[in-house]
GROMACS .gro file of C-alpha atoms in nm:
model
  315
    1UNK     CA    1   0.273  -0.173  -2.832
    2UNK     CA    2   0.236   0.202  -2.882
    3UNK     CA    3   0.442   0.274  -2.573
    4UNK     CA    4   0.721   0.042  -2.689
    5UNK     CA    5   0.731   0.202  -3.034
    6UNK     CA    6   0.752   0.549  -2.881
    7UNK     CA    7   1.042   0.450  -2.658
    8UNK     CA    8   1.230   0.281  -2.946
    9UNK     CA    9   1.181   0.581  -3.176
   10UNK     CA   10   1.331   0.819  -2.924
   11UNK     CA   11   1.609   0.606  -2.780
   12UNK     CA   12   1.679   0.314  -3.010
   13UNK     CA   13   1.609   0.084  -2.714
   14UNK     CA   14   1.296  -0.052  -2.556
   15UNK     CA   15   1.423  -0.132  -2.207
   16UNK     CA   16   1.536   0.046  -1.892
   17UNK     CA   17   1.814  -0.024  -1.642
   18UNK     CA   18   1.702  -0.043  -1.280
   19UNK     CA   19   1.993   0.071  -1.063
   20UNK     CA   20   1.823  -0.101  -0.773
   21UNK     CA   21   1.845  -0.108  -0.396
   22UNK     CA   22   2.136  -0.351  -0.367
   23UNK     CA   23   2.388  -0.139  -0.557
   24UNK     CA   24   2.370   0.124  -0.282
   25UNK     CA   25   2.507  -0.106  -0.011
   26UNK     CA   26   2.842  -0.264   0.070
   27UNK     CA   27   2.701  -0.614   0.124
   28UNK     CA   28   2.433  -0.664  -0.144
   29UNK     CA   29   2.415  -1.043  -0.089
   30UNK     CA   30   2.329  -0.995   0.280
   31UNK     CA   31   2.067  -0.732   0.195
   32UNK     CA   32   1.922  -0.967  -0.067
   33UNK     CA   33   1.880  -1.240   0.197
   34UNK     CA   34   1.718  -0.992   0.438
   35UNK     CA   35   1.473  -0.869   0.172
   36UNK     CA   36   1.391  -1.231   0.079
   37UNK     CA   37   1.318  -1.318   0.444
   38UNK     CA   38   1.102  -1.006   0.482
   39UNK     CA   39   0.919  -1.098   0.161
   40UNK     CA   40   0.845  -1.450   0.290
   41UNK     CA   41   0.730  -1.306   0.624
   42UNK     CA   42   0.494  -1.064   0.446
   43UNK     CA   43   0.348  -1.338   0.225
   44UNK     CA   44   0.308  -1.594   0.504
   45UNK     CA   45   0.180  -1.340   0.760
   46UNK     CA   46  -0.087  -1.196   0.532
   47UNK     CA   47  -0.196  -1.533   0.392
   48UNK     CA   48  -0.223  -1.681   0.744
   49UNK     CA   49  -0.425  -1.380   0.857
   50UNK     CA   50  -0.664  -1.423   0.561
   51UNK     CA   51  -0.703  -1.795   0.637
   52UNK     CA   52  -0.761  -1.738   1.010
   53UNK     CA   53  -1.034  -1.482   0.941
   54UNK     CA   54  -1.193  -1.703   0.673
   55UNK     CA   55  -1.194  -2.015   0.891
   56UNK     CA   56  -1.324  -1.861   1.215
   57UNK     CA   57  -1.689  -1.755   1.224
   58UNK     CA   58  -1.620  -1.525   1.521
   59UNK     CA   59  -1.421  -1.302   1.286
   60UNK     CA   60  -1.688  -1.277   1.016
   61UNK     CA   61  -1.768  -0.911   1.069
   62UNK     CA   62  -1.697  -0.590   0.871
   63UNK     CA   63  -1.371  -0.500   1.046
   64UNK     CA   64  -1.209  -0.833   0.961
   65UNK     CA   65  -1.358  -0.829   0.612
   66UNK     CA   66  -1.165  -0.505   0.553
   67UNK     CA   67  -0.852  -0.655   0.709
   68UNK     CA   68  -0.866  -0.950   0.466
   69UNK     CA   69  -0.887  -0.704   0.178
   70UNK     CA   70  -0.591  -0.511   0.318
   71UNK     CA   71  -0.389  -0.832   0.349
   72UNK     CA   72  -0.482  -0.935  -0.006
   73UNK     CA   73  -0.369  -0.595  -0.135
   74UNK     CA   74  -0.043  -0.625   0.058
   75UNK     CA   75   0.029  -0.970  -0.087
   76UNK     CA   76  -0.019  -0.835  -0.438
   77UNK     CA   77   0.161  -0.509  -0.361
   78UNK     CA   78   0.483  -0.669  -0.240
   79UNK     CA   79   0.467  -0.928  -0.520
   80UNK     CA   80   0.470  -0.655  -0.786
   81UNK     CA   81   0.820  -0.533  -0.701
   82UNK     CA   82   1.019  -0.769  -0.477
   83UNK     CA   83   1.034  -1.095  -0.682
   84UNK     CA   84   1.181  -0.915  -0.986
   85UNK     CA   85   1.423  -0.722  -0.766
   86UNK     CA   86   1.549  -1.045  -0.606
   87UNK     CA   87   1.569  -1.233  -0.936
   88UNK     CA   88   1.767  -0.948  -1.096
   89UNK     CA   89   2.017  -0.959  -0.809
   90UNK     CA   90   2.055  -1.338  -0.827
   91UNK     CA   91   2.085  -1.348  -1.209
   92UNK     CA   92   2.299  -1.036  -1.231
   93UNK     CA   93   2.065  -0.848  -1.465
   94UNK     CA   94   1.893  -0.515  -1.405
   95UNK     CA   95   1.689  -0.457  -1.719
   96UNK     CA   96   1.314  -0.413  -1.752
   97UNK     CA   97   1.129  -0.369  -2.081
   98UNK     CA   98   0.896  -0.074  -2.143
   99UNK     CA   99   0.577  -0.291  -2.132
  100UNK     CA  100   0.695  -0.461  -1.811
  101UNK     CA  101   0.777  -0.122  -1.660
  102UNK     CA  102   0.432   0.011  -1.756
  103UNK     CA  103   0.257  -0.295  -1.612
  104UNK     CA  104   0.454  -0.274  -1.287
  105UNK     CA  105   0.373   0.097  -1.262
  106UNK     CA  106   0.002   0.039  -1.326
  107UNK     CA  107  -0.023  -0.240  -1.067
  108UNK     CA  108   0.153  -0.058  -0.785
  109UNK     CA  109  -0.044   0.264  -0.852
  110UNK     CA  110  -0.372   0.071  -0.854
  111UNK     CA  111  -0.290  -0.125  -0.540
  112UNK     CA  112  -0.147   0.176  -0.357
  113UNK     CA  113  -0.444   0.395  -0.451
  114UNK     CA  114  -0.688   0.121  -0.348
  115UNK     CA  115  -0.517   0.084  -0.010
  116UNK     CA  116  -0.540   0.460   0.050
  117UNK     CA  117  -0.920   0.448   0.016
  118UNK     CA  118  -0.952   0.115   0.200
  119UNK     CA  119  -0.779   0.262   0.506
  120UNK     CA  120  -1.037   0.541   0.502
  121UNK     CA  121  -1.318   0.281   0.485
  122UNK     CA  122  -1.161   0.099   0.782
  123UNK     CA  123  -1.151   0.424   0.981
  124UNK     CA  124  -1.520   0.488   0.904
  125UNK     CA  125  -1.600   0.131   1.012
  126UNK     CA  126  -1.431   0.189   1.351
  127UNK     CA  127  -1.616   0.521   1.388
  128UNK     CA  128  -1.955   0.354   1.339
  129UNK     CA  129  -1.864   0.059   1.566
  130UNK     CA  130  -1.748   0.277   1.856
  131UNK     CA  131  -1.964   0.589   1.822
  132UNK     CA  132  -2.289   0.424   1.701
  133UNK     CA  133  -2.274   0.061   1.822
  134UNK     CA  134  -2.652   0.008   1.812
  135UNK     CA  135  -2.672   0.118   1.447
  136UNK     CA  136  -2.357  -0.073   1.347
  137UNK     CA  137  -2.535  -0.381   1.197
  138UNK     CA  138  -2.751  -0.150   0.982
  139UNK     CA  139  -2.492   0.110   0.877
  140UNK     CA  140  -2.224  -0.151   0.807
  141UNK     CA  141  -2.425  -0.433   0.653
  142UNK     CA  142  -2.276  -0.668   0.393
  143UNK     CA  143  -2.392  -0.459   0.099
  144UNK     CA  144  -2.230  -0.142   0.238
  145UNK     CA  145  -1.903  -0.328   0.303
  146UNK     CA  146  -1.896  -0.461  -0.054
  147UNK     CA  147  -1.971  -0.112  -0.186
  148UNK     CA  148  -1.686   0.044   0.015
  149UNK     CA  149  -1.435  -0.223  -0.093
  150UNK     CA  150  -1.536  -0.215  -0.461
  151UNK     CA  151  -1.520   0.167  -0.455
  152UNK     CA  152  -1.167   0.147  -0.313
  153UNK     CA  153  -1.058  -0.085  -0.595
  154UNK     CA  154  -1.229   0.131  -0.857
  155UNK     CA  155  -1.075   0.459  -0.737
  156UNK     CA  156  -0.733   0.295  -0.709
  157UNK     CA  157  -0.756   0.166  -1.066
  158UNK     CA  158  -0.842   0.519  -1.184
  159UNK     CA  159  -0.507   0.629  -1.042
  160UNK     CA  160  -0.330   0.355  -1.239
  161UNK     CA  161  -0.520   0.417  -1.562
  162UNK     CA  162  -0.460   0.793  -1.537
  163UNK     CA  163  -0.091   0.816  -1.450
  164UNK     CA  164   0.059   0.510  -1.623
  165UNK     CA  165  -0.027   0.588  -1.990
  166UNK     CA  166   0.080   0.953  -1.958
  167UNK     CA  167   0.409   0.867  -1.787
  168UNK     CA  168   0.501   0.594  -2.034
  169UNK     CA  169   0.429   0.808  -2.343
  170UNK     CA  170   0.691   1.070  -2.255
  171UNK     CA  171   1.009   1.047  -2.467
  172UNK     CA  172   1.304   0.891  -2.285
  173UNK     CA  173   1.624   1.000  -2.455
  174UNK     CA  174   1.854   1.055  -2.160
  175UNK     CA  175   2.029   0.791  -1.952
  176UNK     CA  176   1.836   0.465  -1.945
  177UNK     CA  177   1.913   0.422  -1.575
  178UNK     CA  178   1.616   0.444  -1.340
  179UNK     CA  179   1.761   0.518  -0.995
  180UNK     CA  180   1.515   0.296  -0.816
  181UNK     CA  181   1.439  -0.072  -0.759
  182UNK     CA  182   1.110  -0.054  -0.952
  183UNK     CA  183   0.931   0.171  -1.203
  184UNK     CA  184   0.798   0.437  -0.971
  185UNK     CA  185   0.651   0.741  -1.150
  186UNK     CA  186   0.884   1.013  -1.009
  187UNK     CA  187   1.194   0.801  -1.078
  188UNK     CA  188   1.085   0.732  -1.438
  189UNK     CA  189   1.000   1.098  -1.499
  190UNK     CA  190   1.357   1.200  -1.410
  191UNK     CA  191   1.497   1.028  -1.722
  192UNK     CA  192   1.251   1.191  -1.963
  193UNK     CA  193   1.406   1.441  -2.204
  194UNK     CA  194   1.092   1.657  -2.231
  195UNK     CA  195   0.958   1.924  -1.996
  196UNK     CA  196   0.754   1.737  -1.734
  197UNK     CA  197   0.685   2.033  -1.503
  198UNK     CA  198   0.319   2.069  -1.605
  199UNK     CA  199   0.261   1.694  -1.566
  200UNK     CA  200   0.432   1.696  -1.226
  201UNK     CA  201   0.204   1.980  -1.115
  202UNK     CA  202  -0.106   1.792  -1.236
  203UNK     CA  203   0.020   1.474  -1.066
  204UNK     CA  204   0.067   1.671  -0.744
  205UNK     CA  205  -0.290   1.806  -0.764
  206UNK     CA  206  -0.420   1.456  -0.840
  207UNK     CA  207  -0.242   1.316  -0.535
  208UNK     CA  208  -0.371   1.599  -0.316
  209UNK     CA  209  -0.728   1.519  -0.422
  210UNK     CA  210  -0.671   1.145  -0.377
  211UNK     CA  211  -0.533   1.192  -0.027
  212UNK     CA  212  -0.760   1.480   0.081
  213UNK     CA  213  -1.083   1.278   0.092
  214UNK     CA  214  -0.939   0.975   0.278
  215UNK     CA  215  -0.741   1.196   0.519
  216UNK     CA  216  -1.056   1.398   0.593
  217UNK     CA  217  -1.255   1.078   0.658
  218UNK     CA  218  -0.979   0.930   0.874
  219UNK     CA  219  -0.909   1.243   1.080
  220UNK     CA  220  -1.282   1.307   1.135
  221UNK     CA  221  -1.350   0.944   1.227
  222UNK     CA  222  -1.068   0.923   1.480
  223UNK     CA  223  -1.151   1.264   1.628
  224UNK     CA  224  -1.504   1.142   1.705
  225UNK     CA  225  -1.365   0.809   1.826
  226UNK     CA  226  -1.122   0.975   2.070
  227UNK     CA  227  -1.404   1.198   2.199
  228UNK     CA  228  -1.628   0.892   2.249
  229UNK     CA  229  -1.351   0.692   2.419
  230UNK     CA  230  -1.291   0.983   2.657
  231UNK     CA  231  -1.658   0.977   2.760
  232UNK     CA  232  -1.667   0.598   2.819
  233UNK     CA  233  -1.729   0.485   3.176
  234UNK     CA  234  -1.583   0.139   3.121
  235UNK     CA  235  -1.204   0.117   3.154
  236UNK     CA  236  -1.207  -0.215   2.968
  237UNK     CA  237  -1.405  -0.061   2.680
  238UNK     CA  238  -1.167   0.233   2.667
  239UNK     CA  239  -0.865   0.004   2.654
  240UNK     CA  240  -1.011  -0.218   2.379
  241UNK     CA  241  -1.123   0.076   2.164
  242UNK     CA  242  -0.790   0.253   2.202
  243UNK     CA  243  -0.593  -0.063   2.116
  244UNK     CA  244  -0.795  -0.116   1.798
  245UNK     CA  245  -0.768   0.246   1.685
  246UNK     CA  246  -0.397   0.277   1.765
  247UNK     CA  247  -0.330  -0.026   1.544
  248UNK     CA  248  -0.515   0.136   1.256
  249UNK     CA  249  -0.340   0.471   1.309
  250UNK     CA  250   0.003   0.305   1.299
  251UNK     CA  251  -0.074   0.163   0.954
  252UNK     CA  252  -0.223   0.493   0.833
  253UNK     CA  253   0.077   0.702   0.944
  254UNK     CA  254   0.327   0.463   0.783
  255UNK     CA  255   0.145   0.439   0.450
  256UNK     CA  256   0.020   0.795   0.413
  257UNK     CA  257   0.347   0.946   0.535
  258UNK     CA  258   0.543   0.762   0.267
  259UNK     CA  259   0.287   0.858   0.000
  260UNK     CA  260   0.304   1.226   0.094
  261UNK     CA  261   0.684   1.222   0.078
  262UNK     CA  262   0.695   1.047  -0.260
  263UNK     CA  263   0.428   1.239  -0.447
  264UNK     CA  264   0.371   1.571  -0.270
  265UNK     CA  265   0.706   1.705  -0.150
  266UNK     CA  266   0.906   1.924  -0.394
  267UNK     CA  267   1.186   1.756  -0.590
  268UNK     CA  268   1.447   1.955  -0.392
  269UNK     CA  269   1.369   1.730  -0.093
  270UNK     CA  270   1.431   1.413  -0.293
  271UNK     CA  271   1.746   1.214  -0.354
  272UNK     CA  272   1.758   0.864  -0.513
  273UNK     CA  273   1.879   0.717  -0.183
  274UNK     CA  274   1.600   0.877   0.024
  275UNK     CA  275   1.339   0.781  -0.235
  276UNK     CA  276   1.444   0.415  -0.225
  277UNK     CA  277   1.439   0.407   0.155
  278UNK     CA  278   1.089   0.559   0.169
  279UNK     CA  279   0.967   0.325  -0.107
  280UNK     CA  280   1.115   0.034   0.089
  281UNK     CA  281   0.900   0.140   0.385
  282UNK     CA  282   0.565   0.137   0.204
  283UNK     CA  283   0.624  -0.136  -0.055
  284UNK     CA  284   0.816  -0.390   0.156
  285UNK     CA  285   0.804  -0.303   0.526
  286UNK     CA  286   0.436  -0.203   0.555
  287UNK     CA  287   0.305  -0.535   0.411
  288UNK     CA  288   0.506  -0.729   0.670
  289UNK     CA  289   0.398  -0.503   0.957
  290UNK     CA  290   0.024  -0.507   0.884
  291UNK     CA  291  -0.041  -0.871   0.986
  292UNK     CA  292   0.177  -0.824   1.297
  293UNK     CA  293  -0.011  -0.508   1.397
  294UNK     CA  294  -0.353  -0.664   1.340
  295UNK     CA  295  -0.276  -1.003   1.496
  296UNK     CA  296  -0.031  -0.962   1.786
  297UNK     CA  297  -0.227  -0.667   1.925
  298UNK     CA  298  -0.565  -0.830   1.868
  299UNK     CA  299  -0.680  -1.094   2.117
  300UNK     CA  300  -0.964  -1.215   1.892
  301UNK     CA  301  -0.718  -1.295   1.613
  302UNK     CA  302  -0.465  -1.462   1.843
  303UNK     CA  303  -0.741  -1.679   1.995
  304UNK     CA  304  -0.867  -1.771   1.648
  305UNK     CA  305  -0.511  -1.857   1.541
  306UNK     CA  306  -0.472  -2.087   1.842
  307UNK     CA  307  -0.800  -2.256   1.759
  308UNK     CA  308  -0.691  -2.305   1.398
  309UNK     CA  309  -0.355  -2.451   1.505
  310UNK     CA  310  -0.536  -2.689   1.739
  311UNK     CA  311  -0.777  -2.789   1.463
  312UNK     CA  312  -1.079  -2.636   1.637
  313UNK     CA  313  -1.231  -2.442   1.349
  314UNK     CA  314  -1.543  -2.235   1.408
  315UNK     CA  315  -1.715  -2.234   1.069
   0.00000   0.00000   0.00000
């Protein structure tokens, strides 16, 4: 309520206009259909992956527990932005109220921040599994897995609780047009009529700290993993370990690369068109790629999927 009052006092209005992704292209209807198909693929792919892991006892181990959490985050992540974007295009409206904008911002920051830390937990899990296989059941027991996942959610929510209230309490007295398809912090800050340079610097430092710890964990884990793989005598073991790690690294590079561009590069490198393309990568494309990366390249998952389709559940 406070946020809405602030916006009304400074602008006389309590809503924003989302310029959106579709207005940038010659055939918006075709793009809308493509985004809708991608959205359905992301939902169905991640939900199927969660069900396969849940229904097959062979996949009840820490790695797949983390994958189910990643898929759950991706389902929520893509659902925060895409349904509204599609409905706005179909109905011909592009407005979002200040409370809706704040809620959308909080959810995507929380989910994005949680995924950043979860990917680090997944890298640590692979490090323990490959470098210390005999200690794996002890070091990655159920309690440790729950602690890592809950910590990821908690740290991600801190990101949302920190950045959302500050961003939404700035006065917005310029154009009401947000040049984006959702309420992303940098895009919203551009329409503020106050000096946001100090806040942008603090946000940059916050993002550096948020990414520094996970990146350190991930780079250290995969450095040790590559060293261990190199020393393996078994060609089959080398191939399996490399396949698993390369899948994880693909996801990490996509997600972290987009995050670094959005929140850490100077504003001189940004344009509304580039920002929307990069945001499309990590809010829409990454959720649809994750289940493909973790299923098509994983023989255990493909075998479990075949068993589930044949009705041969292993509970």
